[in-house]
Coordinates of C-alpha atoms in Angstrom, one line a residue:
M2 CA -14.8 -29.1 -74.3
Q3 CA -12.8 -31.4 -72.0
I4 CA -12.2 -30.7 -68.3
Y5 CA -8.6 -29.9 -67.5
D6 CA -6.9 -32.6 -65.3
Y7 CA -6.4 -30.5 -62.2
R8 CA -5.5 -33.4 -59.8
Q9 CA -1.8 -32.8 -59.7
D10 CA -2.2 -29.1 -59.4
L11 CA -4.5 -29.7 -56.4
I12 CA -2.0 -31.9 -54.7
D13 CA 0.8 -29.4 -55.3
L14 CA -1.5 -26.7 -53.9
L15 CA -2.1 -28.5 -50.6
Q16 CA 1.5 -29.5 -50.2
N17 CA 2.6 -25.9 -50.6
T18 CA 0.1 -24.6 -48.1
G19 CA 1.8 -23.3 -45.0
D20 CA 0.4 -23.3 -41.4
D21 CA 0.0 -19.5 -41.3
P22 CA -3.5 -18.0 -41.5
R23 CA -2.8 -16.1 -44.7
S24 CA -1.7 -19.3 -46.6
L25 CA -4.6 -21.3 -45.3
Q26 CA -7.1 -18.6 -46.3
Q27 CA -5.7 -18.5 -49.9
T28 CA -6.0 -22.2 -50.2
L29 CA -9.5 -22.1 -48.9
R30 CA -10.5 -19.6 -51.6
S31 CA -8.9 -21.8 -54.3
L32 CA -10.7 -24.9 -53.1
T33 CA -14.0 -23.0 -52.9
T34 CA -13.6 -21.9 -56.5
I35 CA -13.0 -25.5 -57.7
I36 CA -16.1 -26.7 -55.8
N37 CA -18.2 -24.0 -57.3
I38 CA -17.0 -24.9 -60.8
L39 CA -17.7 -28.6 -60.2
N40 CA -21.2 -27.8 -59.0
H41 CA -22.1 -26.7 -62.6
Y42 CA -21.5 -30.3 -63.8
D43 CA -23.8 -31.9 -61.2
D44 CA -27.0 -31.6 -63.3
G45 CA -25.7 -33.2 -66.5
T46 CA -25.5 -31.7 -70.0
P47 CA -27.9 -28.8 -70.4
A48 CA -30.5 -29.0 -73.1
K49 CA -30.1 -26.9 -76.3
D50 CA -32.2 -23.9 -76.5
S51 CA -35.0 -24.0 -79.1
A52 CA -34.8 -20.3 -79.8
P53 CA -31.6 -18.6 -80.8
V54 CA -29.9 -16.7 -78.0
K55 CA -28.3 -13.4 -78.5
R56 CA -24.6 -13.8 -77.9
H57 CA -22.4 -11.2 -76.2
H58 CA -19.0 -10.2 -77.6
Y59 CA -17.2 -12.9 -75.5
Q60 CA -17.4 -16.5 -76.7
T61 CA -19.3 -19.2 -74.7
H62 CA -18.8 -22.9 -75.0
T63 CA -21.3 -25.7 -74.8
R64 CA -20.5 -28.1 -72.0
H65 CA -20.4 -31.8 -73.1
E66 CA -18.5 -33.1 -70.0
Q67 CA -19.9 -35.9 -67.8
P68 CA -21.1 -35.0 -64.3
M69 CA -18.7 -35.7 -61.4
S70 CA -19.4 -38.9 -59.4
P71 CA -20.7 -38.5 -55.8
A72 CA -17.5 -40.2 -54.5
A73 CA -15.2 -37.8 -56.3
R74 CA -17.3 -34.8 -55.1
H75 CA -17.1 -36.1 -51.5
T76 CA -13.4 -36.6 -51.7
L77 CA -12.9 -33.0 -53.0
R78 CA -15.2 -31.5 -50.3
S79 CA -13.3 -33.4 -47.6
L80 CA -10.1 -31.5 -48.6
L81 CA -11.9 -28.3 -47.5
T82 CA -13.8 -29.4 -44.4
G83 CA -11.2 -31.9 -43.1
P84 CA -11.5 -35.7 -42.7
S85 CA -14.7 -37.1 -41.2
S86 CA -14.8 -39.4 -38.1
S87 CA -15.0 -42.5 -40.3
A88 CA -12.2 -41.6 -42.8
A89 CA -12.0 -43.8 -45.9
K90 CA -9.1 -46.1 -46.1
P91 CA -6.4 -45.3 -48.8
A92 CA -6.6 -47.2 -52.0
A93 CA -4.3 -50.3 -52.3
N94 CA -2.4 -48.9 -55.3
R95 CA -2.0 -45.4 -53.8
P96 CA 0.0 -44.5 -50.7
A97 CA -1.8 -42.7 -47.8
Q98 CA -1.4 -39.0 -47.7
N99 CA 0.0 -37.6 -44.4
T100 CA -0.9 -34.0 -45.2
V101 CA -3.6 -32.7 -42.9
V102 CA -5.2 -29.3 -43.3
S103 CA -5.7 -28.0 -39.7
R104 CA -8.1 -25.4 -38.8
P105 CA -6.9 -22.4 -36.7
T106 CA -7.6 -22.8 -33.1
P107 CA -9.8 -20.0 -31.8
V108 CA -8.0 -17.8 -29.3
E109 CA -10.0 -17.2 -26.2
P110 CA -10.0 -13.6 -24.9
A111 CA -7.6 -13.2 -22.0
A112 CA -9.2 -12.8 -18.6
P113 CA -9.1 -9.3 -17.1
K114 CA -6.2 -8.7 -14.8
E115 CA -7.3 -8.6 -11.1
I116 CA -6.5 -5.3 -9.4
S117 CA -4.5 -5.8 -6.2
Q118 CA -5.3 -4.1 -2.9
E119 CA -2.1 -2.0 -3.1
E120 CA -3.1 -0.8 -6.6
R121 CA -6.5 0.3 -5.3
L122 CA -4.9 2.2 -2.4
A123 CA -2.4 3.8 -4.7
A124 CA -5.3 5.5 -6.6
D125 CA -5.8 7.6 -3.4
N126 CA -2.1 8.2 -2.8
L127 CA -2.0 5.6 -0.1
Y128 CA 1.1 3.4 0.1
L129 CA 2.4 0.5 2.2
V130 CA 5.4 1.2 4.5
H131 CA 8.3 -1.3 4.3
R132 CA 10.2 -0.2 7.5
K133 CA 13.9 -0.8 7.6
L134 CA 16.4 -0.8 10.5
S135 CA 17.0 2.8 9.4
G136 CA 14.6 4.5 7.1
A137 CA 11.7 3.0 5.1
E138 CA 10.7 2.2 1.6
I139 CA 7.5 3.8 0.5
N140 CA 6.2 3.5 -3.1
H141 CA 9.5 2.1 -4.2
R142 CA 11.4 5.1 -2.9
Y143 CA 13.6 5.3 0.1
Y144 CA 12.8 7.7 3.0
S145 CA 15.7 8.3 5.3
E146 CA 15.5 8.1 9.1
A147 CA 16.0 11.8 9.2
I148 CA 12.6 12.3 7.4
L149 CA 10.8 9.8 9.6
H150 CA 12.3 11.1 12.9
H151 CA 10.9 14.6 12.4
L152 CA 7.3 13.3 11.9
H153 CA 4.8 14.0 14.6
F154 CA 3.7 10.4 14.6
P155 CA 5.5 7.0 14.5
V156 CA 5.7 5.0 11.2
E157 CA 6.0 1.2 11.6
D158 CA 6.3 -1.7 9.1
G159 CA 3.0 -2.6 7.6
D160 CA 1.4 0.9 8.0
V161 CA -0.4 2.5 5.1
V162 CA 0.5 6.2 4.8
E163 CA -0.9 9.0 2.7
L164 CA 1.6 10.9 0.6
D165 CA 1.1 14.5 -0.4
T166 CA 2.4 14.9 -3.9
Q167 CA 2.0 18.7 -3.8
Q168 CA 4.5 19.0 -0.9
Q169 CA 8.1 17.8 -1.2
V170 CA 10.5 16.9 1.6
R171 CA 14.1 16.4 0.4
G172 CA 12.8 15.7 -3.1
L173 CA 10.2 13.1 -1.9
P174 CA 6.4 13.4 -1.5
A175 CA 5.7 14.4 2.1
I176 CA 4.1 11.8 4.5
R177 CA 0.8 13.4 5.5
R178 CA -0.6 10.9 7.9
V179 CA -0.9 7.2 8.9
T180 CA -4.2 5.7 7.9
S181 CA -6.2 2.8 9.5
D182 CA -5.9 0.8 6.3
R183 CA -4.1 -2.5 6.2
I184 CA -2.9 -4.9 3.5
D185 CA -4.6 -8.3 4.1
D186 CA -1.8 -10.5 2.8
Y187 CA 1.2 -8.5 4.2
E188 CA 2.8 -9.8 7.4
P189 CA 4.7 -6.9 9.2
T190 CA 8.2 -7.5 10.2
K191 CA 8.8 -7.1 14.0
I192 CA 11.5 -4.5 14.6
S193 CA 12.5 -3.7 18.2
V194 CA 14.2 -0.5 19.0
I195 CA 16.5 0.1 22.0
E196 CA 15.9 3.8 22.6
Y197 CA 18.2 6.3 24.4
A198 CA 21.1 3.9 24.9
E199 CA 24.5 5.5 25.9
L200 CA 27.6 4.4 24.1
K201 CA 30.4 3.2 26.5
S202 CA 33.9 2.3 25.8
V203 CA 35.3 -1.3 26.2
P204 CA 38.6 -1.3 28.1
G205 CA 41.5 -2.5 25.9
S206 CA 39.4 -2.4 22.7
D207 CA 38.5 0.0 19.9
V208 CA 34.8 -1.1 19.9
L209 CA 32.0 0.5 21.9
Q210 CA 29.0 -1.1 23.7
I211 CA 25.6 -0.3 25.0
A212 CA 24.5 -1.9 28.3
S213 CA 21.5 0.2 29.5
T214 CA 19.1 2.9 28.4
M215 CA 17.8 6.1 30.0
K216 CA 14.3 4.8 29.8
G217 CA 15.1 1.5 31.5
D218 CA 12.6 -0.6 29.5
S219 CA 14.8 -2.4 26.9
L220 CA 16.3 -5.8 26.6
L221 CA 19.6 -4.4 27.9
D222 CA 18.0 -3.3 31.2
Q223 CA 16.8 -6.8 32.1
A224 CA 20.2 -8.0 33.2
P225 CA 23.6 -6.4 33.8
A226 CA 25.2 -9.0 31.5
N227 CA 23.1 -7.9 28.5
T228 CA 25.3 -5.8 26.2
V229 CA 25.5 -5.1 22.5
V230 CA 28.9 -4.4 20.9
I231 CA 29.0 -1.5 18.5
D232 CA 31.9 -1.4 16.0
P233 CA 32.6 2.2 15.0
F234 CA 34.3 1.1 11.8
K235 CA 30.9 -0.2 10.6
Y236 CA 29.5 3.4 10.6
P237 CA 32.1 5.5 8.8
G238 CA 31.4 9.2 8.8
R239 CA 29.4 9.2 12.1
D240 CA 32.4 9.6 14.4
L241 CA 31.0 7.5 17.2
K242 CA 32.4 8.3 20.6
P243 CA 31.7 7.2 24.2
G244 CA 28.9 9.3 25.7
M245 CA 26.8 9.5 22.6
V246 CA 23.1 8.5 23.0
I247 CA 21.7 6.4 20.2
D248 CA 18.6 4.4 19.1
F249 CA 19.5 0.9 18.1
A250 CA 17.1 -1.2 16.0
Y251 CA 17.1 -4.9 15.2
Y252 CA 14.8 -7.5 13.7
D253 CA 13.2 -9.3 16.6
R254 CA 12.9 -13.0 15.7
G255 CA 12.5 -14.1 19.4
N256 CA 16.2 -14.9 19.9
G257 CA 16.9 -12.1 22.4
L258 CA 20.5 -10.8 22.4
K259 CA 21.4 -12.9 19.3
D260 CA 19.0 -10.8 17.2
A261 CA 20.1 -7.6 18.9
S262 CA 23.8 -8.3 18.0
E263 CA 22.8 -8.2 14.3
G264 CA 21.0 -4.8 14.5
S265 CA 22.1 -1.4 13.4
I266 CA 22.1 2.2 14.7
R267 CA 18.9 4.0 13.7
W268 CA 19.4 7.4 15.2
I269 CA 22.0 9.5 17.1
H270 CA 20.4 12.0 19.5
E271 CA 21.5 15.5 20.0
K272 CA 22.3 16.6 23.5
Q273 CA 19.0 18.5 23.9
D274 CA 17.2 15.3 23.3
Y275 CA 18.7 13.4 26.2
D276 CA 16.2 14.6 28.7
T277 CA 13.2 12.4 27.9
T278 CA 11.0 14.2 30.5
K279 CA 11.5 17.6 28.8
Q280 CA 8.2 19.4 28.4
P281 CA 7.1 21.0 25.1
A282 CA 8.0 24.6 24.8
K283 CA 5.3 27.0 25.9
P284 CA 4.3 29.9 23.7
K285 CA 5.8 33.3 24.6
Q286 CA 3.7 35.7 26.5
V287 CA 3.1 38.7 24.2
K288 CA 1.0 40.8 26.5
K289 CA 0.4 40.7 30.2
V290 CA -3.1 39.6 31.0
T291 CA -4.8 41.9 33.5
N292 CA -7.4 40.6 36.0
T293 CA -6.6 37.0 35.0
R294 CA -8.3 35.5 38.0
H295 CA -11.5 37.3 37.2
D296 CA -11.4 36.1 33.6
Y297 CA -10.8 32.5 34.7
E298 CA -13.7 32.6 37.1
K299 CA -16.0 33.5 34.2
K300 CA -14.6 30.7 32.0
L301 CA -14.9 28.1 34.8
D302 CA -18.7 28.6 34.8
Y303 CA -19.5 26.2 32.0
D304 CA -21.8 23.3 31.2
L305 CA -20.4 20.2 29.4
K306 CA -23.9 18.8 28.8
Q307 CA -22.9 15.2 29.4
R308 CA -20.1 15.3 26.9
T309 CA -17.1 13.0 27.5
V310 CA -13.7 14.5 28.6
L311 CA -10.6 12.3 28.2
V312 CA -7.9 13.1 30.7
I313 CA -4.4 11.7 29.9
T314 CA -2.0 11.7 32.8
G315 CA 1.0 9.9 34.1
V316 CA 0.1 10.3 37.8
R317 CA -1.8 7.1 38.5
D318 CA -3.1 7.9 42.0
K319 CA -4.7 11.1 40.8
V320 CA -6.7 9.7 37.9
Q321 CA -9.9 9.0 39.9
G322 CA -9.5 12.2 41.9
L323 CA -10.2 14.2 38.8
K324 CA -13.6 12.6 38.2
P325 CA -15.5 15.1 40.5
V326 CA -14.0 18.0 38.6
I327 CA -15.7 16.9 35.4
A328 CA -18.9 15.8 37.1
K329 CA -19.2 19.3 38.7
H330 CA -19.6 20.7 35.2
H331 CA -22.1 18.0 34.1
G332 CA -19.6 16.1 32.0
V333 CA -18.6 12.4 31.7
F334 CA -15.0 11.7 32.9
H335 CA -12.7 9.2 31.3
G336 CA -9.1 8.8 32.4
L337 CA -6.2 7.2 30.6
D338 CA -3.2 6.1 32.7
A339 CA 0.0 7.0 30.7
S340 CA 2.5 6.3 33.5
A341 CA 3.9 3.3 31.6
E342 CA 4.8 4.4 28.0
E343 CA 4.9 0.8 26.7
N344 CA 1.3 0.4 27.7
V345 CA 0.1 3.3 25.6
S346 CA 0.2 2.3 22.0
S347 CA -0.8 4.6 19.1
S348 CA -3.8 2.5 18.2
K349 CA -5.1 2.6 21.8
L350 CA -4.6 6.3 22.1
K351 CA -6.3 6.9 18.8
R352 CA -9.4 4.8 19.9
E353 CA -9.7 6.7 23.2
I354 CA -9.5 10.1 21.5
R355 CA -11.9 9.1 18.8
D356 CA -14.6 8.3 21.4
A357 CA -14.1 11.5 23.4
D358 CA -15.5 15.0 23.0
F359 CA -12.6 16.8 24.6
V360 CA -9.0 15.8 25.3
I361 CA -6.9 17.1 28.2
V362 CA -3.2 16.2 28.4
C363 CA -1.4 16.5 31.7
I364 CA 2.3 16.8 30.7
D365 CA 4.0 16.8 34.1
A366 CA 4.6 13.0 34.1
I367 CA 4.2 11.6 30.6
H368 CA 6.6 10.9 27.8
H369 CA 6.8 13.6 25.1
R370 CA 5.9 10.9 22.5
I371 CA 2.5 10.4 24.1
S372 CA 1.9 14.1 24.1
Q373 CA 2.8 14.3 20.4
L374 CA 0.6 11.3 19.5
A375 CA -2.4 12.8 21.4
N376 CA -2.0 16.1 19.6
H377 CA -1.8 14.3 16.2
H378 CA -4.9 12.1 16.8
A379 CA -6.9 15.0 18.2
K380 CA -6.2 17.1 15.0
R381 CA -7.1 14.1 12.8
Y382 CA -10.5 13.5 14.5
E383 CA -11.0 17.3 15.1
K384 CA -11.3 17.0 18.9
P385 CA -10.6 20.1 21.0
L386 CA -7.4 19.6 23.0
A387 CA -5.9 21.5 25.9
I388 CA -2.7 21.1 27.9
A389 CA -2.6 21.0 31.7
N390 CA 0.9 21.7 33.0
V391 CA 0.3 19.7 36.2
T392 CA -2.1 17.0 37.2
S393 CA -4.4 19.0 39.6
N394 CA -8.0 19.7 39.8
T395 CA -7.6 23.4 39.1
A396 CA -5.3 22.9 36.1
V397 CA -7.6 20.3 34.6
E398 CA -10.7 22.4 35.2
R399 CA -9.1 25.4 33.5
A400 CA -7.9 23.2 30.6
V401 CA -11.4 21.9 30.0
G402 CA -12.6 25.5 29.9
R403 CA -10.0 26.5 27.2
A404 CA -10.9 23.4 25.1
L405 CA -14.7 24.2 25.4
N406 CA -14.2 27.9 24.4
G407 CA -11.7 27.2 21.6
D408 CA -8.8 29.0 23.4
P409 CA -5.1 28.1 22.9
A410 CA -4.1 24.7 24.2
Y411 CA -1.6 26.1 26.7
A412 CA -2.5 28.4 29.6
V413 CA -1.3 32.0 29.0
S414 CA -1.5 32.9 32.7
S415 CA 1.8 33.3 34.5
E416 CA 0.4 32.6 38.0
K417 CA 1.4 29.5 39.8
I418 CA -1.2 26.8 39.9
D419 CA -1.3 24.7 43.1

């Protein structure tokens, strides 16, 4: 039996092989089959059997072909394994073949995606605040200024807040609290706010202007010439008129009035908000307390056992005078001067309350924002808090007694305290 001349078929097979894995795999199996057949001719013509062999129903043939030369076997194997480093030169009477069988490049597994700091915080419902001139963007959703204004704590750009998905405010998850977390690679944008500025008319013009504030601590209050023009047509639907009191926000880039002129109205105050020294409403007296002085005398006999009492007051000259009141009850006095609102930041107030055992707030000479912040941080750190209506020894002493005994923060006595 003669071997079929498979050379042309082999060339056609390689030329028709595509670069996709399926075609390469099919060609690989065909070449492997050819090599396995040729290996049968490597040992020469087999010897005839001396004894008769029982034949099966299919016919077998005796092989009389010559074995394949080593050079031919090497050439055929190179088609499967690819050319070696020292590839043989093409014969002179045969053009060189440009067809190369390439092996598929192994695909390295993709590196695991690194979880960002914001994604880790989001697992605990903590989200970064992107504060705007009016409102803020939290978790890719816009929170209007009306929502932020009614919170009991300020929200600034770069803060991380906790959202309560179980409680909705105007269709949005409620903002539960501001945490101490920070995003490392986020640089907060500085936004300055001119608070409680009164709109005034400009003679001979339809525009309005703000030239001063009720608090007297803004950029406008530094010089009489510092004014910001407000165009009512820029705020349709707000019906701006002279006499309105607004909060005006702008991006502070260090250019003073130039930055302020590019700002926007953040909030329009109601008339009852104009008085910034207005005290929080006291709870209504349900029942007249009898023998009040005798009850207070009992409560004033207490022992603080060297625990720290933080007294927040806006009367600077009375801060040190309150120290003997706390020392009389074996406590440690710590005073916080809140006469200048700009010197009492939320972080400073939080740190002072966290280190104290009791918190006393004298509300006769401090801004209502400080009182709200003190109440917020005291609840957060579970510190007993009591309110003293005036900065006096008797009022502070009674407030400490209420905080120690777990009584209401406000005094229920109607008698005048000197």
